[in-house]
Coordinates of C-alpha atoms and ligand atoms in Angstrom, one line a residue:
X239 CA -40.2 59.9 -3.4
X240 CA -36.5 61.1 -3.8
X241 CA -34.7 60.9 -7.0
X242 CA -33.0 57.7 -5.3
X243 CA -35.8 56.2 -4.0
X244 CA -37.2 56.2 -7.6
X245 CA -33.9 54.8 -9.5
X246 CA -34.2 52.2 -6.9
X247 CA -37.1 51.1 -7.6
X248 CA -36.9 50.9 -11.3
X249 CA -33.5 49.4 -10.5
X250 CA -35.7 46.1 -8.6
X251 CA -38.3 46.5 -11.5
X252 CA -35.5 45.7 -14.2
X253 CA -34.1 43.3 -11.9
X254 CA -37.4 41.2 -11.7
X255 CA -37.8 41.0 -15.3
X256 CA -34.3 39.4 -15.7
X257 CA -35.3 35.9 -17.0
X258 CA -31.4 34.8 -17.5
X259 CA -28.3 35.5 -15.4
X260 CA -27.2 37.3 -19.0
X261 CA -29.5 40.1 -18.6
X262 CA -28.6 40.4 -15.1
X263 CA -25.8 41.3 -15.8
X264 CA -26.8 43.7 -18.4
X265 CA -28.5 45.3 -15.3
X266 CA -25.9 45.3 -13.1
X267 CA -23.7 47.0 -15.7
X268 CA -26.5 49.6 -16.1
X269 CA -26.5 50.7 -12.4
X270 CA -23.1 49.7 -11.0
X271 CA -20.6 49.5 -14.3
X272 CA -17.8 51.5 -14.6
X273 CA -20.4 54.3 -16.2
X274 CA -23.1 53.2 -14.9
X275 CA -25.6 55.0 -12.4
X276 CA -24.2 55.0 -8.9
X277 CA -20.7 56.2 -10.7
X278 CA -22.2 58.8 -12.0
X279 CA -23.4 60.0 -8.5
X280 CA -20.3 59.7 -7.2
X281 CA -18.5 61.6 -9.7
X282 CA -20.7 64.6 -8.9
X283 CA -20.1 64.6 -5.3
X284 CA -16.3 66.6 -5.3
X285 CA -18.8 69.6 -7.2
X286 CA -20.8 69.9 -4.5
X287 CA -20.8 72.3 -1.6
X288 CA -18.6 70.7 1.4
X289 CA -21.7 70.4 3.9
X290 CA -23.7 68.3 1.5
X291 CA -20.9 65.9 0.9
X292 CA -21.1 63.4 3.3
X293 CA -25.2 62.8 3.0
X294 CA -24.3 62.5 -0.9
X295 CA -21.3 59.9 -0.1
X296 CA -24.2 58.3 1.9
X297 CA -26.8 57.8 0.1
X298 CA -25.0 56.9 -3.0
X299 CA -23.6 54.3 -1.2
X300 CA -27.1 52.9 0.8
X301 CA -28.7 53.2 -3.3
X302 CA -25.7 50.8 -4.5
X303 CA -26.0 47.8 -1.6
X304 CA -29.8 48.1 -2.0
X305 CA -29.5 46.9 -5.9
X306 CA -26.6 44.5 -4.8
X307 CA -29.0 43.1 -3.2
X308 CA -31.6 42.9 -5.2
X309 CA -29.6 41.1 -8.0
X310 CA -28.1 38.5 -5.5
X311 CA -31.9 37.4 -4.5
X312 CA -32.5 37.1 -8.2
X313 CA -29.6 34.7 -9.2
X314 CA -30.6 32.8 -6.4
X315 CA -34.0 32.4 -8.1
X316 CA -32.4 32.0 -11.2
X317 CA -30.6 29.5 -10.3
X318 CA -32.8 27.6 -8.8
X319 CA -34.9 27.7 -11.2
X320 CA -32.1 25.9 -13.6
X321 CA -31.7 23.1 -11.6
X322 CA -36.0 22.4 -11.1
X323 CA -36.5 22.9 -15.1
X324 CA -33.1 19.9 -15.6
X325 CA -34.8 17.7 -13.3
X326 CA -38.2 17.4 -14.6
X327 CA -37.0 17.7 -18.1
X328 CA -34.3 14.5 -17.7
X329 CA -35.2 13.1 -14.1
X330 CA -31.4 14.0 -13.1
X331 CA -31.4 16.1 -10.2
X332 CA -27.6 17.7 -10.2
X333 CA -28.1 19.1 -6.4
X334 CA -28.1 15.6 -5.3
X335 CA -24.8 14.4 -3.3
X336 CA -22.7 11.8 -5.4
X337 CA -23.1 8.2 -4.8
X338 CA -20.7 7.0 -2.0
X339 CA -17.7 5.4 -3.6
X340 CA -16.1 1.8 -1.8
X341 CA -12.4 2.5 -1.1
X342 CA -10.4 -0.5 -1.7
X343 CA -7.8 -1.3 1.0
X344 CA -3.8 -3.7 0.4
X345 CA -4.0 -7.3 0.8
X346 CA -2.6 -7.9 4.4
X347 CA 0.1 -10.1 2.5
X348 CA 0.7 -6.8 0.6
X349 CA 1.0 -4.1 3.7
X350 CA 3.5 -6.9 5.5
X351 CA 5.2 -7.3 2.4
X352 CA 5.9 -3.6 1.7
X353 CA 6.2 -2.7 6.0
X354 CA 8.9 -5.4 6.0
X355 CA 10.7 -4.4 2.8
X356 CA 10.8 -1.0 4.6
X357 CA 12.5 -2.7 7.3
X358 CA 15.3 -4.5 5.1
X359 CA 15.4 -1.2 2.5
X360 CA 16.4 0.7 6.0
X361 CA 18.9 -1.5 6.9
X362 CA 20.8 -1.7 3.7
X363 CA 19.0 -4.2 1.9
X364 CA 17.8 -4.3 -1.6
X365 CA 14.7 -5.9 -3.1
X366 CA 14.5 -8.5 -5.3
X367 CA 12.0 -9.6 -7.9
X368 CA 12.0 -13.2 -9.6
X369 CA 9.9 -15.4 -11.9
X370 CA 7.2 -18.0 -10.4
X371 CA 7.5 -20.0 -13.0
X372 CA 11.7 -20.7 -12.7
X373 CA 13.8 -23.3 -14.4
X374 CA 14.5 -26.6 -12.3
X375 CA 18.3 -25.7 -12.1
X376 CA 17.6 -22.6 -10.1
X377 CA 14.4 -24.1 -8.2
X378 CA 16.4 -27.3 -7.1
X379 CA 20.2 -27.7 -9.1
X380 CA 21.7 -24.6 -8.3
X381 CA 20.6 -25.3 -4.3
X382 CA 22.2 -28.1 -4.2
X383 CA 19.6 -30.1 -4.9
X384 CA 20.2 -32.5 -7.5
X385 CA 18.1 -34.7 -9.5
X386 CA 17.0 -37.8 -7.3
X387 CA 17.7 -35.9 -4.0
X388 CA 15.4 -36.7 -1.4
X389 CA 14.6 -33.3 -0.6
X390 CA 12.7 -32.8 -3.7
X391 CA 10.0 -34.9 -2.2
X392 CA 9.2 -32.2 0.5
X393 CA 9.0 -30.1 -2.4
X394 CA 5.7 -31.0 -4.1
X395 CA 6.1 -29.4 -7.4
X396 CA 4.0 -28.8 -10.3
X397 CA 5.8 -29.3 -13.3
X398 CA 4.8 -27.3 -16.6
X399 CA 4.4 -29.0 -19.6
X400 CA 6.6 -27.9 -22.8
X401 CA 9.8 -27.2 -23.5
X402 CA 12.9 -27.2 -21.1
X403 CA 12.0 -28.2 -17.6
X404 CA 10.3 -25.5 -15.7
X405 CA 8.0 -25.7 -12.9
X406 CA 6.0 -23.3 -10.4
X407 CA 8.7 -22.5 -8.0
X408 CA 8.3 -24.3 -4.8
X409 CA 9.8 -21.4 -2.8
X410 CA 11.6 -18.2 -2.7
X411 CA 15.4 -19.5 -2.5
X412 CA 16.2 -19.2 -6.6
X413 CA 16.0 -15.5 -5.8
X414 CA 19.6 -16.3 -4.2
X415 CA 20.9 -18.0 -7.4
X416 CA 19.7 -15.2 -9.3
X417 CA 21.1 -12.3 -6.8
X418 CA 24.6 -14.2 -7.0
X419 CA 24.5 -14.2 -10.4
X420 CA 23.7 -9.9 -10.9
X421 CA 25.4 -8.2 -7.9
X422 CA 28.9 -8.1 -7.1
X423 CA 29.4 -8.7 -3.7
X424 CA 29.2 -7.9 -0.5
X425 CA 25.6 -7.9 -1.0
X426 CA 22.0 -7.9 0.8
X427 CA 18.8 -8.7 -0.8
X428 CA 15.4 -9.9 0.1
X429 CA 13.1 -11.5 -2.3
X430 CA 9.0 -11.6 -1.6
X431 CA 6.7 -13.6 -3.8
X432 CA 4.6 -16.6 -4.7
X433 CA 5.2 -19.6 -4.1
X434 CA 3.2 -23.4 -5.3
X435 CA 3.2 -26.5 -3.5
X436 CA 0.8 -29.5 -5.2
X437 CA -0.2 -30.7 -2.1
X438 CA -3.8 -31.5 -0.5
X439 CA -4.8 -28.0 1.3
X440 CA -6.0 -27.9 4.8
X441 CA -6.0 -24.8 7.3
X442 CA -2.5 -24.3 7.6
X443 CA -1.4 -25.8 3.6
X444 CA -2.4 -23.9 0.7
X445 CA -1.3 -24.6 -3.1
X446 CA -0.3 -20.6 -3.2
X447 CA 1.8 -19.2 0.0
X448 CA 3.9 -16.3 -0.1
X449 CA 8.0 -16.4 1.5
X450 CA 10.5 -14.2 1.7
X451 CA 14.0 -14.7 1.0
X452 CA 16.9 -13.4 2.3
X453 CA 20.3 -13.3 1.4
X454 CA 23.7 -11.3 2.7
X455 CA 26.7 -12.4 1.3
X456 CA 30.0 -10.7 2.6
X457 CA 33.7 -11.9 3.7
X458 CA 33.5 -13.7 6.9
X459 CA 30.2 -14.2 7.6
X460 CA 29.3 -16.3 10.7
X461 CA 26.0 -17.3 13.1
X462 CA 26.3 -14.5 14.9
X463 CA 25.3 -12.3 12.0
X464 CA 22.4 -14.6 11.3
X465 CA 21.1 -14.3 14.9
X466 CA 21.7 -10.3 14.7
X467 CA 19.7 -9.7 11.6
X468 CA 16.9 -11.8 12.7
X469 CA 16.8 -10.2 16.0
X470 CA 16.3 -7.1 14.2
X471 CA 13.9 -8.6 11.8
X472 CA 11.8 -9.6 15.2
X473 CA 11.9 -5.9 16.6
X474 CA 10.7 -4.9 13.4
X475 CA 7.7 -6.9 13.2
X476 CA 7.2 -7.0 17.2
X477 CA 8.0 -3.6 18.0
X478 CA 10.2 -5.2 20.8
X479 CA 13.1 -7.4 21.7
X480 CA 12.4 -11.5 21.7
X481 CA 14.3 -13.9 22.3
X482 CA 15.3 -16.2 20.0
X483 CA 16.8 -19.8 20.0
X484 CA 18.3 -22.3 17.4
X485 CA 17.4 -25.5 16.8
X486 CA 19.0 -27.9 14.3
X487 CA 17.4 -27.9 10.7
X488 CA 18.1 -29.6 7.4
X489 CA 18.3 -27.2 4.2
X490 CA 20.3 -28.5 1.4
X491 CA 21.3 -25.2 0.3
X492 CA 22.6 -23.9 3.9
X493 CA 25.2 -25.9 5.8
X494 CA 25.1 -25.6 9.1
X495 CA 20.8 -24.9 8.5
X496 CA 18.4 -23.9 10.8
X497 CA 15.1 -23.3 12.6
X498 CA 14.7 -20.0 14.4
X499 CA 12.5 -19.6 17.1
X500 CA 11.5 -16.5 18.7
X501 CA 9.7 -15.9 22.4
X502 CA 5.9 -16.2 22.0
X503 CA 5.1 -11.8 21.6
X504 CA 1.9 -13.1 22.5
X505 CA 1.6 -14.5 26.1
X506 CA 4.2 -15.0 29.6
X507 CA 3.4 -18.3 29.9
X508 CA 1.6 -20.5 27.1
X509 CA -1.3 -19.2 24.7
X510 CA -2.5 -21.2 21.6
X511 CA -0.6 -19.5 19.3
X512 CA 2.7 -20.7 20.8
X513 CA 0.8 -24.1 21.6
X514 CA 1.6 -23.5 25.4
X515 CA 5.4 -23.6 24.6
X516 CA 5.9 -20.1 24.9
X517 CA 8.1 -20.7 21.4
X518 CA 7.1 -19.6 18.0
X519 CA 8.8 -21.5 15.2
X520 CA 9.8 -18.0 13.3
X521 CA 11.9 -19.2 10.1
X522 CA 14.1 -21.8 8.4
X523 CA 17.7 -20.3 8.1
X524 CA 21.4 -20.9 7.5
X525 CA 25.2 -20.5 6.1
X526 CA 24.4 -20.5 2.6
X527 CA 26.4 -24.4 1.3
X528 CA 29.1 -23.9 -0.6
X529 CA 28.5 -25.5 -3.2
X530 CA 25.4 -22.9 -3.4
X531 CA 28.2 -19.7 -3.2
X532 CA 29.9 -22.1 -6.1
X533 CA 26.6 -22.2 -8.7
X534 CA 26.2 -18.6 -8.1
X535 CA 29.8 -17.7 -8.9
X536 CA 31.5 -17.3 -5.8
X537 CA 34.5 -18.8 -4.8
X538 CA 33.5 -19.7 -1.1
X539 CA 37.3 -19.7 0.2
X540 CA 36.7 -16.0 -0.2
X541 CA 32.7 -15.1 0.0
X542 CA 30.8 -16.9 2.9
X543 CA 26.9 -15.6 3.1
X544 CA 23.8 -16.3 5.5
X545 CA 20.3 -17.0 4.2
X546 CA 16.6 -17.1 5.7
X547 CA 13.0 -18.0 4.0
X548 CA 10.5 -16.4 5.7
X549 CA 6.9 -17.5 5.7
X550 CA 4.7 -14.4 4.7
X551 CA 1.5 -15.8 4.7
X552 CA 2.2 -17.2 8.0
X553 CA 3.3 -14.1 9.6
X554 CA 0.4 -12.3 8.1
X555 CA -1.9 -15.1 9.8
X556 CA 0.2 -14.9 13.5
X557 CA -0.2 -11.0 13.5
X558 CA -4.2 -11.0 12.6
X559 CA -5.2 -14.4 14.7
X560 CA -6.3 -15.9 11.1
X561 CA -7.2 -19.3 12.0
X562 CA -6.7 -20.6 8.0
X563 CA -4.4 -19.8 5.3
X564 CA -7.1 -20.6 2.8
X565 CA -9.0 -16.9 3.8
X566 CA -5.4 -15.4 2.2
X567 CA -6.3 -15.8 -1.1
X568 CA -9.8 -17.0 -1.5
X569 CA -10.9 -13.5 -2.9
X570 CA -13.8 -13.2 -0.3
X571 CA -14.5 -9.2 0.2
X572 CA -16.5 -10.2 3.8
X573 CA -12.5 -11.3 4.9
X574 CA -10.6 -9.0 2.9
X575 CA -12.9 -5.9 4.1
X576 CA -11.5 -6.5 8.0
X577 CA -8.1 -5.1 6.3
Ligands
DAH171 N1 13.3 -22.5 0.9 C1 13.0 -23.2 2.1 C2 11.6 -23.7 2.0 O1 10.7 -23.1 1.5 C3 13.1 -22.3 3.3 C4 14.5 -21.9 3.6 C5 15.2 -22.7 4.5 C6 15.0 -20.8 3.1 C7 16.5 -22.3 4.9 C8 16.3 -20.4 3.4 C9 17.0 -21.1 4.3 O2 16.9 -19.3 2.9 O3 18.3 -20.7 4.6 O4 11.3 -24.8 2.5

């Protein structure tokens, strides 16, 4: 055997006695440290005679890999060894994969909500928070609404008991109130949230919807900026261009008011959606009332402003062909896992 062959194999001897990574590394220092073995070796090689360099280079090198190799085999053991003494000693067996974790996904009331706030945000708009539960004068007063109004029939309220009168707001228009009353105008805002209606549910009523307000107030506002900034709403949420039409509507709060239809995106020439009418009632809208511009602060001789409440849970349940607004918010994961 030559003098390598023999340092090799008490090199694999030592290695298969290592009963912890520790003392393979003791090993490994031994042979291939900065002093050990193999350095040594190669330190004597520029001493020797030129023809016996190479060989020397050689073998040195063949020696080192060999006990590399040795010790990379016995970690493996080692290591393995670890993991089959943990799990028989506390059942846990570490080389198992994780559980799978359940990623949650938005509400689809959320991802319209925030895809259509991108939409306003890009064209100049800000956005607006506002309390659900709000005081009568900016649910009803403030919108021209006054105590004894007829409209506030349409608006089945719940009214909280206590102090002051305050009740679940029955939509998003207070938001406009409140927008008059912090930003100077010109101004644009949208407002998105909850709204409550105490009225018997069916498939297309529920207690809790959600709307979105909007509200531009600027000098010399007219229709034509109305029909503009819905047409643009409709390319946002379509992807193309509809057509829209006007047809009369009665709003307190806006004078002349409105309901906006756009072109069925759906079908050419009737579908159930549009109820064969190749119409889709879209949104409520209107010049905001004077007397609304007054409450807020506004002299309307000088400020004029258009206004739209768009239905969110509606939009949500046109875009996925939900046949009930109850699914919105009734919390079942077997509806809210299509999302
Ligand atoms: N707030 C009204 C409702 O919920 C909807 C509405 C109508 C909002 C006309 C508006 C508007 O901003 O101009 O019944």
């Amino acid at each position: 055997m030559s003098d390598h062959a023999a340092t090799l194999a008490q090199a694999q001897e030592k290695v298969e006695a290592c009963e912890s990574l520790d003392a393979l590394k003791a090993v490994e220092r031994e042979y291939l440290g900065k002093d050990g073995l193999v350095a040594e070796l190669l330190a004597r090689i520029p001493a020797l005679p030129n023809e016996e360099k190479p060989a020397a280079g050689r073998e040195a090198n063949v020696l080192k890999q060999a006990i590399l190799q040795a010790l990379d085999v016995r970690r493996a053991r080692l290591a393995e060894a670890a993991i089959a003494s943990e799990r028989s000693a506390t059942g846990f067996d570490p080389s198992l994969p994780p559980p799978r974790t359940q990623r949650g996904t938005l509400h689809p009331i959320t991802q319209v909500t925030r895809e259509l706030e991108d939409l306003f945000h890009s064209m100049g708009y800000s956005v607006l928070d506002g309390p659900e539960v709000e005081l009568d004068y900016y649910n009803f007063e403030a919108l021209n609404i006054p105590a004894d109004h007829p409209a506030r029939d349409s608006h089945d309220t719940f009214f909280c008991e206590g102090e002051g009168k305050l009740v679940m707001r029955t939509h998003t228009s207070p938001s406009q109130i409140r927008a008059m009353e912090s930003f100077e105008p010109p101004f644009r805002v949208v407002a998105p949230g909850k709204c409550f209606r105490h009225e018997t549910t069916d498939a297309s009523h529920d207690h809790t919807f959600h709307q979105m307000e909007g509200l531009v107030v600027d000098r010399n506002i007219s229709v034509a900026h109305l029909i503009g900034a819905m047409k643009t709403l409709l390319r946002g949420i379509f992807h193309r261009d509809l057509e829209v039409r006007l047809r009369p509507g009665h709003f307190p709060f806006v004078e002349p008011g409105f309901e906006l239809d756009a072109r069925c995106p759906f079908c050419q020439d009737g579908c159930s959606v549009c109820k064969q009418t190749t119409w889709i009632e879209l949104l409520p809208c209107g010049l905001v009332h004077p007397n609304v511009l007054r409450a807020g602060g506004l002299d309307p001789e000088e400020w004029g402003g258009f206004a739209f409440g768009l239905g969110l849970s509606r939009l949500v349940m046109l875009h996925h062909d939900i046949d009930d607004v109850r699914h919105l918010l009734a919390n079942d994961l077997r509806f809210l896992e299509q999302f």
